[in-house]
CSV table of C-alpha atoms and ligand atoms in Angstrom, one decimal:
chain,number,residue,atom,x,y,z
A,1,MET,CA,-138.9,25.7,-151.8
A,2,ASP,CA,-136.7,22.9,-150.6
A,3,MET,CA,-134.7,21.1,-153.1
A,4,PRO,CA,-135.7,17.4,-153.5
A,5,ARG,CA,-132.8,15.3,-151.9
A,6,VAL,CA,-131.9,12.1,-153.4
A,7,VAL,CA,-129.5,9.8,-151.5
A,8,ILE,CA,-127.8,7.2,-153.5
A,9,VAL,CA,-126.0,4.1,-151.6
A,10,GLY,CA,-123.4,2.5,-153.3
A,11,ALA,CA,-120.6,3.8,-156.0
A,12,GLY,CA,-121.1,0.9,-158.5
A,13,PHE,CA,-122.4,0.8,-162.2
A,14,ALA,CA,-125.9,1.3,-160.8
A,15,GLY,CA,-125.1,4.1,-158.5
A,16,LEU,CA,-123.1,6.2,-160.6
A,17,GLU,CA,-125.3,5.8,-163.5
A,18,THR,CA,-128.2,6.8,-161.3
A,19,ALA,CA,-126.3,9.8,-159.8
A,20,PHE,CA,-125.3,11.3,-163.3
A,21,THR,CA,-128.5,10.6,-165.0
A,22,LEU,CA,-130.4,12.3,-162.2
A,23,ARG,CA,-128.0,15.4,-162.8
A,24,ARG,CA,-128.4,15.6,-166.6
A,25,HIS,CA,-132.3,15.3,-166.3
A,26,LEU,CA,-132.7,17.7,-163.3
A,27,GLY,CA,-129.7,20.0,-163.6
A,28,ASP,CA,-129.2,21.9,-160.3
A,29,GLY,CA,-132.9,20.9,-159.3
A,30,VAL,CA,-131.9,18.0,-157.0
A,31,ASP,CA,-129.7,17.5,-154.1
A,32,LEU,CA,-127.4,14.4,-154.7
A,33,THR,CA,-125.7,12.7,-152.1
A,34,LEU,CA,-123.9,9.6,-152.7
A,35,VAL,CA,-123.1,6.9,-149.6
A,36,THR,CA,-120.1,4.6,-150.0
A,37,ASP,CA,-118.0,2.3,-148.4
A,38,ARG,CA,-115.1,3.0,-150.8
A,39,PRO,CA,-113.2,5.6,-152.3
A,40,ASP,CA,-113.5,4.5,-155.7
A,41,PHE,CA,-115.5,2.8,-158.5
A,42,VAL,CA,-114.1,-0.3,-159.7
A,43,PHE,CA,-114.4,-1.3,-163.3
A,44,LYS,CA,-115.1,-5.2,-162.5
A,45,PRO,CA,-115.4,-6.6,-166.3
A,46,GLY,CA,-111.4,-5.3,-166.5
A,47,MET,CA,-110.6,-7.5,-163.5
A,48,VAL,CA,-110.0,-10.7,-165.7
A,49,TYR,CA,-106.8,-9.4,-167.2
A,50,VAL,CA,-105.2,-8.9,-163.6
A,51,PRO,CA,-104.3,-12.7,-163.3
A,52,PHE,CA,-102.3,-12.3,-167.0
A,53,GLY,CA,-100.4,-9.0,-166.0
A,54,GLY,CA,-103.1,-6.7,-166.9
A,55,ALA,CA,-102.8,-3.4,-165.1
A,56,GLU,CA,-104.7,-2.7,-162.0
A,57,ASP,CA,-104.5,1.2,-161.7
A,58,ASP,CA,-107.1,1.6,-165.0
A,59,LEU,CA,-109.6,-0.4,-163.0
A,60,ARG,CA,-110.1,2.2,-159.9
A,61,LEU,CA,-111.6,5.5,-160.7
A,62,PRO,CA,-111.5,8.2,-157.5
A,63,LEU,CA,-114.8,9.4,-157.0
A,64,GLU,CA,-113.6,12.9,-155.9
A,65,THR,CA,-113.2,14.5,-159.3
A,66,PRO,CA,-116.7,13.4,-161.0
A,67,ALA,CA,-118.6,14.1,-157.8
A,68,ASP,CA,-116.9,17.5,-157.5
A,69,ARG,CA,-117.8,18.2,-161.2
A,70,ARG,CA,-121.5,17.3,-161.0
A,71,GLY,CA,-122.0,19.0,-157.6
A,72,ILE,CA,-122.6,15.5,-155.6
A,73,ALA,CA,-121.8,15.3,-152.1
A,74,VAL,CA,-119.9,12.1,-151.0
A,75,ARG,CA,-120.4,10.6,-147.6
A,76,HIS,CA,-117.8,7.8,-146.6
A,77,GLY,CA,-118.6,5.0,-144.8
A,78,GLY,CA,-121.2,2.2,-145.1
A,79,ILE,CA,-125.2,2.5,-144.5
A,80,ALA,CA,-126.3,1.2,-141.2
A,81,TRP,CA,-130.1,0.9,-141.3
A,82,VAL,CA,-133.1,2.4,-143.5
A,83,GLU,CA,-136.3,4.0,-142.4
A,84,THR,CA,-139.2,4.7,-144.8
A,85,ASP,CA,-141.3,6.7,-142.4
A,86,PRO,CA,-139.7,9.0,-141.4
A,87,LYS,CA,-137.5,8.9,-144.6
A,88,ARG,CA,-134.1,8.8,-143.3
A,89,ILE,CA,-130.9,6.4,-143.1
A,90,ALA,CA,-128.4,6.1,-140.7
A,91,LEU,CA,-124.8,5.9,-141.5
A,92,ALA,CA,-122.0,3.6,-139.8
A,93,ASP,CA,-120.7,6.1,-137.9
A,94,GLY,CA,-124.2,7.4,-136.3
A,95,ASP,CA,-125.1,10.1,-138.6
A,96,LEU,CA,-128.7,10.4,-140.0
A,97,LEU,CA,-129.7,11.5,-143.2
A,98,ASP,CA,-133.2,12.5,-144.7
A,99,TYR,CA,-134.0,11.9,-148.5
A,100,ASP,CA,-137.1,12.4,-150.4
A,101,TYR,CA,-135.9,9.7,-152.5
A,102,LEU,CA,-133.5,6.7,-151.7
A,103,VAL,CA,-131.4,4.5,-154.1
A,104,LEU,CA,-129.9,1.3,-152.5
A,105,ALA,CA,-127.4,0.1,-155.2
A,106,THR,CA,-125.0,-1.7,-152.9
A,107,GLY,CA,-124.5,-4.8,-155.2
A,108,ALA,CA,-124.2,-8.5,-154.4
A,109,ALA,CA,-121.5,-10.2,-152.4
A,110,MET,CA,-120.2,-13.6,-152.7
A,111,ARG,CA,-120.9,-16.0,-150.0
A,112,PRO,CA,-118.2,-19.1,-150.4
A,113,GLU,CA,-119.5,-20.3,-146.7
A,114,ALA,CA,-122.5,-21.5,-148.2
A,115,VAL,CA,-120.3,-24.4,-149.5
A,116,PRO,CA,-118.3,-26.2,-146.9
A,117,GLY,CA,-114.4,-25.7,-147.7
A,118,LEU,CA,-114.6,-23.6,-150.6
A,119,ALA,CA,-113.5,-20.5,-148.7
A,120,GLU,CA,-110.6,-22.4,-147.4
A,121,HIS,CA,-109.4,-24.2,-150.4
A,122,ALA,CA,-110.5,-22.3,-153.6
A,123,HIS,CA,-109.4,-19.1,-155.3
A,124,LEU,CA,-112.2,-16.7,-155.6
A,125,ILE,CA,-112.4,-14.1,-158.2
A,126,GLY,CA,-114.4,-11.1,-156.8
A,127,THR,CA,-111.9,-8.4,-156.0
A,128,ILE,CA,-108.7,-6.9,-157.4
A,129,GLU,CA,-106.9,-8.3,-154.8
A,130,GLN,CA,-108.1,-12.1,-155.2
A,131,MET,CA,-107.0,-11.6,-159.0
A,132,ARG,CA,-103.6,-10.4,-158.1
A,133,GLU,CA,-103.5,-13.5,-155.5
A,134,LEU,CA,-104.5,-15.4,-158.5
A,135,ALA,CA,-101.9,-14.3,-160.7
A,136,ARG,CA,-99.2,-15.4,-158.1
A,137,GLU,CA,-100.8,-18.7,-158.3
A,138,LEU,CA,-101.0,-18.9,-161.9
A,139,LYS,CA,-97.2,-18.3,-162.1
A,140,ARG,CA,-96.5,-21.2,-159.5
A,141,LEU,CA,-98.5,-23.5,-161.4
A,142,ARG,CA,-96.8,-22.5,-164.6
A,143,ASP,CA,-93.3,-22.9,-162.9
A,144,ALA,CA,-94.2,-26.4,-161.6
A,145,ALA,CA,-95.2,-27.4,-165.2
A,146,VAL,CA,-91.9,-25.9,-166.3
A,147,ASP,CA,-90.3,-27.8,-163.7
A,148,GLY,CA,-91.8,-31.2,-165.4
A,149,SER,CA,-94.7,-31.7,-162.7
A,150,PRO,CA,-97.9,-32.0,-164.5
A,151,GLN,CA,-100.9,-29.9,-162.7
A,152,HIS,CA,-104.3,-30.1,-162.6
A,153,VAL,CA,-106.7,-26.8,-162.6
A,154,LEU,CA,-110.4,-27.0,-161.8
A,155,PHE,CA,-112.8,-24.1,-162.7
A,156,LEU,CA,-116.0,-24.4,-160.4
A,157,VAL,CA,-119.4,-22.7,-160.7
A,158,PRO,CA,-121.2,-23.4,-157.8
A,159,PRO,CA,-125.3,-23.7,-157.3
A,160,GLY,CA,-126.6,-20.0,-156.2
A,161,ASN,CA,-123.8,-18.0,-158.5
A,162,LEU,CA,-125.4,-15.5,-160.6
A,163,CYS,CA,-122.6,-14.4,-162.7
A,164,PRO,CA,-120.5,-17.0,-164.1
A,165,GLY,CA,-119.6,-15.4,-167.2
A,166,PRO,CA,-116.2,-14.1,-165.6
A,167,LEU,CA,-115.2,-17.8,-164.6
A,168,TYR,CA,-115.8,-19.0,-168.5
A,169,GLU,CA,-113.3,-16.4,-169.4
A,170,LEU,CA,-110.9,-17.0,-167.1
A,171,ALA,CA,-110.8,-20.6,-168.1
A,172,PHE,CA,-110.3,-19.8,-172.0
A,173,MET,CA,-107.8,-17.1,-171.0
A,174,LEU,CA,-105.7,-19.6,-169.0
A,175,GLU,CA,-105.8,-22.3,-171.8
A,176,GLN,CA,-104.1,-19.6,-174.5
A,177,TRP,CA,-101.5,-18.2,-171.7
A,178,LEU,CA,-100.5,-21.9,-171.2
A,179,ARG,CA,-100.5,-22.3,-174.7
A,180,ARG,CA,-98.2,-19.6,-175.1
A,181,SER,CA,-96.1,-20.4,-172.4
A,182,ARG,CA,-95.8,-23.7,-174.2
A,183,VAL,CA,-96.9,-25.7,-171.0
A,184,ARG,CA,-100.4,-26.2,-172.2
A,185,ASP,CA,-99.7,-30.3,-172.3
A,186,ARG,CA,-98.4,-30.6,-169.0
A,187,ILE,CA,-101.5,-28.8,-167.4
A,188,CYS,CA,-105.2,-30.5,-167.3
A,189,VAL,CA,-107.9,-27.9,-167.3
A,190,THR,CA,-111.5,-28.9,-166.2
A,191,PHE,CA,-114.7,-26.5,-166.0
A,192,ALA,CA,-117.0,-27.7,-163.7
A,193,THR,CA,-120.4,-26.1,-163.2
A,194,HIS,CA,-123.9,-26.7,-161.6
A,195,GLU,CA,-125.7,-25.2,-164.7
A,196,ALA,CA,-127.5,-27.6,-167.1
A,197,THR,CA,-126.2,-25.7,-170.1
A,198,TYR,CA,-123.1,-23.6,-170.3
A,199,LEU,CA,-124.0,-19.9,-169.4
A,200,GLN,CA,-127.6,-20.8,-168.9
A,201,ALA,CA,-128.9,-17.2,-167.5
A,202,PHE,CA,-128.4,-16.8,-171.7
A,203,GLY,CA,-130.4,-19.0,-172.8
A,204,ILE,CA,-129.5,-22.3,-174.9
A,205,GLY,CA,-127.5,-20.0,-177.1
A,206,LEU,CA,-124.0,-20.2,-175.9
A,207,ASP,CA,-124.0,-24.0,-174.8
A,208,ARG,CA,-123.1,-25.4,-178.3
A,209,PRO,CA,-120.4,-23.0,-179.2
A,210,VAL,CA,-118.8,-22.9,-175.2
A,211,GLY,CA,-119.1,-26.8,-175.4
A,212,GLY,CA,-117.8,-27.0,-179.0
A,213,GLU,CA,-114.8,-24.8,-177.5
A,214,PHE,CA,-114.2,-26.6,-174.7
A,215,ALA,CA,-113.4,-29.9,-176.6
A,216,GLU,CA,-111.5,-28.2,-179.3
A,217,ARG,CA,-109.3,-26.7,-176.7
A,218,GLY,CA,-108.9,-29.9,-174.5
A,219,ILE,CA,-110.6,-28.2,-171.7
A,220,VAL,CA,-112.8,-31.0,-169.8
A,221,GLY,CA,-116.5,-29.8,-169.3
A,222,CYS,CA,-118.9,-31.0,-166.6
A,223,ARG,CA,-122.3,-29.7,-166.7
A,224,SER,CA,-125.0,-30.5,-164.3
A,225,ALA,CA,-122.2,-30.6,-161.5
A,226,ALA,CA,-123.2,-29.2,-158.0
A,227,VAL,CA,-120.4,-29.1,-155.8
A,228,THR,CA,-121.5,-30.2,-152.3
A,229,SER,CA,-118.1,-29.7,-150.4
A,230,VAL,CA,-114.4,-28.8,-150.9
A,231,GLU,CA,-111.5,-30.7,-149.4
A,232,PRO,CA,-107.7,-30.2,-149.7
A,233,ASN,CA,-107.1,-31.1,-153.6
A,234,LEU,CA,-110.8,-32.4,-153.9
A,235,VAL,CA,-114.3,-31.5,-155.4
A,236,ARG,CA,-117.4,-33.6,-154.2
A,237,PHE,CA,-120.5,-33.4,-156.1
A,238,ALA,CA,-123.9,-33.9,-155.3
A,239,ASP,CA,-124.0,-37.1,-157.9
A,240,GLY,CA,-121.5,-38.6,-155.7
A,241,THR,CA,-118.3,-38.1,-158.0
A,242,ALA,CA,-115.4,-36.1,-156.9
A,243,ARG,CA,-112.5,-34.4,-158.6
A,244,VAL,CA,-109.0,-33.8,-158.0
A,245,PHE,CA,-107.2,-30.4,-158.4
A,246,ASP,CA,-103.7,-28.6,-157.7
A,247,LEU,CA,-105.7,-25.3,-158.3
A,248,LEU,CA,-109.3,-24.8,-157.7
A,249,VAL,CA,-110.3,-21.3,-158.9
A,250,ALA,CA,-114.0,-20.6,-158.4
A,251,THR,CA,-116.7,-18.3,-157.7
A,252,ALA,CA,-119.4,-18.4,-155.1
A,253,PRO,CA,-123.2,-18.3,-154.3
A,254,HIS,CA,-124.4,-14.6,-154.3
A,255,GLY,CA,-126.3,-12.8,-151.6
A,256,ALA,CA,-127.0,-9.4,-151.1
A,257,GLY,CA,-124.3,-7.0,-150.4
A,258,VAL,CA,-126.3,-5.5,-147.5
A,259,ASP,CA,-129.4,-6.9,-145.7
A,260,TYR,CA,-131.9,-4.3,-145.4
A,261,GLU,CA,-133.9,-5.1,-142.3
A,262,GLY,CA,-137.6,-4.2,-142.6
A,263,LEU,CA,-137.5,-4.0,-146.3
A,264,PRO,CA,-139.0,-6.6,-148.7
A,265,CYS,CA,-136.4,-9.0,-149.8
A,266,ASP,CA,-136.0,-12.7,-151.0
A,267,ARG,CA,-134.3,-15.5,-149.2
A,268,ARG,CA,-130.8,-14.3,-150.3
A,269,GLY,CA,-131.5,-10.7,-149.2
A,270,PHE,CA,-132.0,-9.0,-152.5
A,271,LEU,CA,-134.8,-6.3,-152.5
A,272,LEU,CA,-137.9,-7.3,-154.0
A,273,THR,CA,-138.5,-4.6,-156.7
A,274,GLU,CA,-141.4,-3.6,-159.1
A,275,PRO,CA,-139.9,-5.2,-162.4
A,276,GLN,CA,-140.2,-2.0,-164.9
A,277,THR,CA,-139.5,0.9,-162.3
A,278,ARG,CA,-136.9,-0.9,-159.7
A,279,ARG,CA,-138.9,0.5,-157.0
A,280,VAL,CA,-138.8,-1.4,-154.0
A,281,ARG,CA,-142.1,-3.1,-153.4
A,282,ARG,CA,-144.4,-1.8,-150.6
A,283,THR,CA,-142.0,1.4,-150.5
A,284,GLU,CA,-143.1,4.7,-152.2
A,285,ALA,CA,-139.6,6.2,-152.8
A,286,VAL,CA,-137.0,3.3,-152.1
A,287,TYR,CA,-135.2,2.0,-155.3
A,288,ALA,CA,-132.8,-1.0,-155.7
A,289,PRO,CA,-131.0,-1.0,-159.2
A,290,GLY,CA,-128.4,-3.5,-160.0
A,291,ASP,CA,-127.3,-6.1,-158.2
A,292,ALA,CA,-129.1,-5.1,-155.0
A,293,GLY,CA,-132.2,-6.2,-156.4
A,294,ASP,CA,-134.0,-9.3,-157.4
A,295,PHE,CA,-133.3,-9.3,-160.8
A,296,PRO,CA,-131.8,-13.0,-161.2
A,297,VAL,CA,-129.1,-12.1,-163.8
A,298,LYS,CA,-126.3,-10.0,-162.4
A,299,LEU,CA,-124.2,-8.0,-164.9
A,300,GLY,CA,-123.0,-4.5,-165.2
A,301,PHE,CA,-124.9,-4.1,-168.3
A,302,LEU,CA,-128.1,-5.1,-166.6
A,303,SER,CA,-127.3,-2.7,-163.7
A,304,LEU,CA,-126.8,0.4,-166.1
A,305,LEU,CA,-130.1,-0.6,-167.7
A,306,GLN,CA,-131.8,-0.6,-164.2
A,307,ALA,CA,-130.2,2.8,-163.0
A,308,ASP,CA,-131.5,4.5,-166.3
A,309,ALA,CA,-134.9,3.6,-165.2
A,310,VAL,CA,-134.6,4.3,-161.8
A,311,ALA,CA,-133.4,8.1,-162.6
A,312,ASP,CA,-136.0,8.5,-165.4
A,313,ASP,CA,-138.7,7.5,-162.9
A,314,ILE,CA,-137.4,9.7,-159.9
A,315,ALA,CA,-136.9,12.9,-162.5
A,316,HIS,CA,-140.4,12.2,-163.8
A,317,ARG,CA,-141.6,12.2,-160.3
A,318,ILE,CA,-140.0,15.0,-159.1
A,319,ASP,CA,-140.4,17.2,-162.4
A,320,PRO,CA,-142.6,15.8,-165.0
A,321,ASP,CA,-141.6,18.3,-167.4
A,322,ALA,CA,-138.0,17.0,-167.1
A,323,VAL,CA,-138.5,13.7,-168.2
A,324,LYS,CA,-142.1,13.2,-169.9
A,325,ALA,CA,-141.9,9.6,-170.9
A,326,PRO,CA,-139.7,7.8,-168.5
A,327,SER,CA,-137.9,4.8,-169.7
A,328,ARG,CA,-138.8,1.3,-168.1
A,329,PHE,CA,-136.4,-1.6,-167.5
A,330,ASP,CA,-136.6,-3.8,-170.5
A,331,PRO,CA,-133.7,-6.6,-170.0
A,332,VAL,CA,-131.4,-7.3,-172.5
A,333,GLY,CA,-128.2,-9.4,-171.4
A,334,LEU,CA,-125.3,-8.6,-173.4
A,335,TYR,CA,-121.7,-10.1,-172.6
A,336,VAL,CA,-118.5,-10.2,-174.5
A,337,MET,CA,-116.4,-13.5,-173.2
A,338,GLU,CA,-112.6,-12.6,-173.9
A,339,ARG,CA,-110.5,-15.7,-174.7
A,340,PHE,CA,-107.4,-13.9,-175.9
A,341,ASP,CA,-107.3,-15.2,-179.3
A,342,ASP,CA,-111.0,-14.1,-179.9
A,343,ALA,CA,-113.9,-13.3,-178.0
A,344,VAL,CA,-117.5,-14.4,-178.0
A,345,PHE,CA,-120.3,-11.9,-177.9
A,346,THR,CA,-123.8,-12.5,-176.9
A,347,GLN,CA,-127.1,-10.7,-176.6
A,348,VAL,CA,-130.6,-11.8,-175.5
A,349,PRO,CA,-133.9,-10.4,-174.4
A,350,LEU,CA,-134.3,-11.6,-170.8
A,351,THR,CA,-137.7,-12.7,-170.1
A,352,LEU,CA,-137.9,-14.3,-167.0
A,353,THR,CA,-139.4,-18.1,-166.0
A,354,GLY,CA,-139.4,-17.1,-162.3
A,355,GLU,CA,-137.2,-20.0,-161.6
A,356,PRO,CA,-133.9,-18.4,-159.9
A,357,ALA,CA,-131.7,-21.5,-161.0
A,358,HIS,CA,-133.1,-21.2,-164.7
A,359,PRO,CA,-133.9,-17.6,-165.1
A,360,ALA,CA,-134.2,-17.1,-169.1
A,361,PRO,CA,-136.1,-19.4,-171.2
A,362,ASP,CA,-134.3,-21.7,-173.2
A,363,ASP,CA,-135.6,-20.4,-176.7
A,364,ALA,CA,-135.2,-16.7,-177.0
A,365,GLY,CA,-135.9,-16.6,-180.7
A,366,ALA,CA,-134.4,-14.9,-183.2
A,367,ASP,CA,-133.4,-11.9,-181.0
A,368,HIS,CA,-130.6,-14.1,-179.4
A,369,LEU,CA,-127.3,-13.1,-180.9
A,370,VAL,CA,-124.1,-15.1,-180.7
A,371,GLY,CA,-120.8,-14.0,-182.3
A,372,VAL,CA,-117.6,-15.3,-182.3
A,373,SER,CA,-114.6,-13.2,-183.5
A,374,PRO,CA,-111.0,-11.8,-182.6
A,375,ILE,CA,-112.8,-8.3,-183.5
A,376,TRP,CA,-115.1,-8.9,-180.5
A,377,ARG,CA,-112.0,-8.1,-178.5
A,378,LEU,CA,-111.8,-4.8,-179.7
A,379,GLY,CA,-115.4,-4.3,-179.0
A,380,LYS,CA,-114.7,-5.5,-175.2
A,381,LYS,CA,-111.6,-3.3,-175.3
A,382,ALA,CA,-113.7,-0.3,-176.5
A,383,LEU,CA,-116.5,-0.5,-173.9
A,384,GLY,CA,-113.7,-0.9,-171.3
A,385,ILE,CA,-112.4,2.5,-172.4
A,386,ALA,CA,-115.8,4.3,-173.0
A,387,LEU,CA,-117.5,3.2,-169.5
A,388,PRO,CA,-114.8,4.7,-167.1
A,389,GLN,CA,-114.3,7.5,-169.5
A,390,GLN,CA,-118.0,8.5,-169.0
A,391,PHE,CA,-118.0,8.0,-165.2
A,392,ARG,CA,-114.5,10.0,-164.9
A,393,ALA,CA,-116.1,13.0,-166.6
A,394,GLY,CA,-119.3,12.7,-164.4
A,395,ARG,CA,-121.6,11.4,-167.1
A,396,PRO,CA,-123.7,8.6,-167.6
A,397,PHE,CA,-122.9,5.8,-169.8
A,398,HIS,CA,-126.3,5.6,-171.4
A,399,GLY,CA,-127.7,9.0,-173.2
A,400,GLY,CA,-124.6,11.0,-173.9
A,401,LEU,CA,-122.8,10.8,-177.2
A,402,PRO,CA,-120.3,8.0,-176.3
A,403,GLY,CA,-123.1,6.0,-175.2
A,404,GLY,CA,-124.7,6.3,-178.5
A,405,ALA,CA,-121.8,5.8,-180.2
A,406,ALA,CA,-121.1,2.5,-178.2
A,407,ALA,CA,-124.6,1.7,-179.1
A,408,LEU,CA,-124.5,2.3,-182.7
A,409,GLY,CA,-121.0,0.2,-183.0
A,410,LEU,CA,-122.7,-2.7,-181.0
A,411,LYS,CA,-125.6,-2.5,-183.5
A,412,GLY,CA,-123.1,-2.4,-186.5
A,413,MET,CA,-120.9,-5.3,-185.2
A,414,SER,CA,-123.6,-7.4,-184.2
A,415,LYS,CA,-125.1,-7.1,-187.3
A,416,ALA,CA,-121.8,-8.1,-189.3
A,417,LEU,CA,-120.3,-10.3,-186.8
A,418,ALA,CA,-123.2,-12.4,-185.0
A,419,ASP,CA,-125.9,-14.5,-186.1
A,420,ALA,CA,-129.3,-15.5,-184.3
A,421,VAL,CA,-129.3,-18.7,-182.6
A,422,LYS,CA,-130.8,-21.8,-184.2
A,423,GLU,CA,-132.4,-24.1,-181.8
B,1,FAD,C1,-114.6,-10.7,-162.2
B,1,FAD,C2,-115.9,-9.9,-162.9
B,1,FAD,C3,-116.2,-9.7,-164.0
B,1,FAD,C4,-116.9,-9.3,-164.7
B,1,FAD,N1,-117.3,-9.0,-165.9
B,1,FAD,C5,-118.3,-8.4,-166.3
B,1,FAD,C6,-118.8,-8.3,-167.7
B,1,FAD,O1,-117.7,-8.7,-168.7
B,1,FAD,N2,-119.7,-7.9,-168.3
B,1,FAD,C7,-120.9,-7.5,-167.2
B,1,FAD,O2,-121.8,-6.9,-167.6
B,1,FAD,N3,-120.8,-7.6,-166.0
B,1,FAD,C8,-119.5,-8.4,-165.6
B,1,FAD,N4,-119.6,-8.3,-164.2
B,1,FAD,C9,-120.5,-8.0,-163.0
B,1,FAD,C10,-120.5,-6.6,-163.0
B,1,FAD,O3,-119.6,-6.4,-162.2
B,1,FAD,C11,-121.7,-6.4,-161.7
B,1,FAD,O4,-122.8,-7.2,-162.3
B,1,FAD,C12,-121.9,-5.2,-161.4
B,1,FAD,O5,-120.6,-4.4,-160.7
B,1,FAD,C13,-123.0,-4.7,-160.7
B,1,FAD,O6,-123.3,-3.2,-160.6
B,1,FAD,P1,-123.8,-2.7,-159.0
B,1,FAD,O7,-123.7,-1.5,-159.0
B,1,FAD,O8,-125.3,-3.3,-159.1
B,1,FAD,O9,-123.0,-3.4,-158.0
B,1,FAD,P2,-121.4,-3.3,-157.6
B,1,FAD,O10,-120.6,-2.8,-158.8
B,1,FAD,O11,-121.0,-4.6,-156.9
B,1,FAD,O12,-121.4,-1.9,-156.6
B,1,FAD,C14,-121.8,-1.6,-155.3
B,1,FAD,C15,-121.3,-0.8,-154.7
B,1,FAD,O13,-121.8,-0.7,-153.4
B,1,FAD,C16,-120.8,-0.3,-152.3
B,1,FAD,N5,-121.3,-0.8,-151.2
B,1,FAD,C17,-121.5,-2.3,-150.8
B,1,FAD,N6,-121.8,-2.0,-149.3
B,1,FAD,C18,-121.8,-0.8,-148.7
B,1,FAD,C19,-122.5,-0.4,-147.8
B,1,FAD,N7,-122.9,-1.0,-146.6
B,1,FAD,N8,-122.5,1.0,-147.5
B,1,FAD,C20,-122.0,1.8,-148.7
B,1,FAD,N9,-121.9,1.5,-149.7
B,1,FAD,C21,-121.8,0.0,-150.1
B,1,FAD,C22,-119.6,-1.0,-153.0
B,1,FAD,O14,-118.3,-0.8,-152.4
B,1,FAD,C23,-119.7,-1.0,-154.7
B,1,FAD,O15,-119.1,0.1,-154.7
B,1,FAD,C24,-118.0,-8.9,-163.6
B,1,FAD,C25,-117.8,-9.2,-162.2
B,1,FAD,C26,-116.6,-9.6,-161.7
B,1,FAD,C27,-116.8,-10.1,-160.3
């Protein structure tokens, strides 16, 4: 009998977690091919350290070793198009690949061009190269301040951005870095976001602690500030106000990493999926875990949860005895925000409002946890070691011993170091 063929496109959180979980569930009973446009996995949560001198090499994980170890064929190059009948995809080099199940895990992309002037005048934070460039800018800024010239740094979250957390981290980390460099008093730091409350996707719970910390650390915070355009040294907002800057550090609106013609998607190109299985609607065997799909909050942790559900569903369909009760996607937002002197932890079940600009209801009840402690910094570092280690070994993050230990550790830490949010 022919072996079932699963083709996975994209080697990020979602693609690798799906591939390794399928191998764990089905052993040699499945033919796995990974299509990727880059030779490595990038651990993006660790990129926030790069502007402050953090090492880059640990963030890149070459794919050969784990793929060889798990018998996963790797095809380098992008995907060109998808067909569902017959079931096949074309690669950018013209080769065709047949599949029985297809996993599209090609992530999200920043679309700075959606805001006039943003690409030209802002430093974006989506790639390691951009973070390296930001490191140079921050040194320049610090040198200018040391030379006696006051500077203004503006952090900006534009409408349509679906992962603002790292920008908050960078603002807090910069504030501490400037303090340690003894130039904090010469640099004005402003954080402007289109969100009505800080980190709105996690509900109301982070608004007060973030706003309070902004005030305490002398960061000027502006909510409901929707950028309309960026000019040299000036950002204009929808309410007619404007803010000047010497350095603009920004995220950008998000769109799908790849536009898949012929598959159902929303207006930004994100694939429309069944909520629990992440199977692409109106298809029988195409899945979209992670940022490529239509879940409105983009996070690595959520990508892993979606990948687990996808792998379970496919494995169950291939061999119901291998996975008798497939897990379903039950969205929980989890984020640890580094601030150098401490870190903020949040965990919140994500029921959806159906409104992309305001995806989670404000009140998540007693299940919404927030904690602030220097010990959460260790939690972030531990996750940053455990996940790449698992992937390096060709193992999924969830399901194994380290994933289980991390989950247990988090549970213990959140019991001791986090409280339910009181609305
Ligand atoms: C600076 C920064 C910090 C972050 N910090 C955190 C954090 O602390 N916690 C957290 O949970 N999340 C964090 N995130 C978000 C998290 O990194 C993403 O949500 C996560 O990477 C999404 O995983 P994914 O597998 O869906 O997509 P991605 O990780 O984007 O992977 C997509 C993959 O598809 C590949 N690909 C794209 N196009 C093609 C193509 N045409 N053909 C073949 N392959 C293709 C890409 O090269 C990539 O390997 C952060 C993001 C950034 C930018």
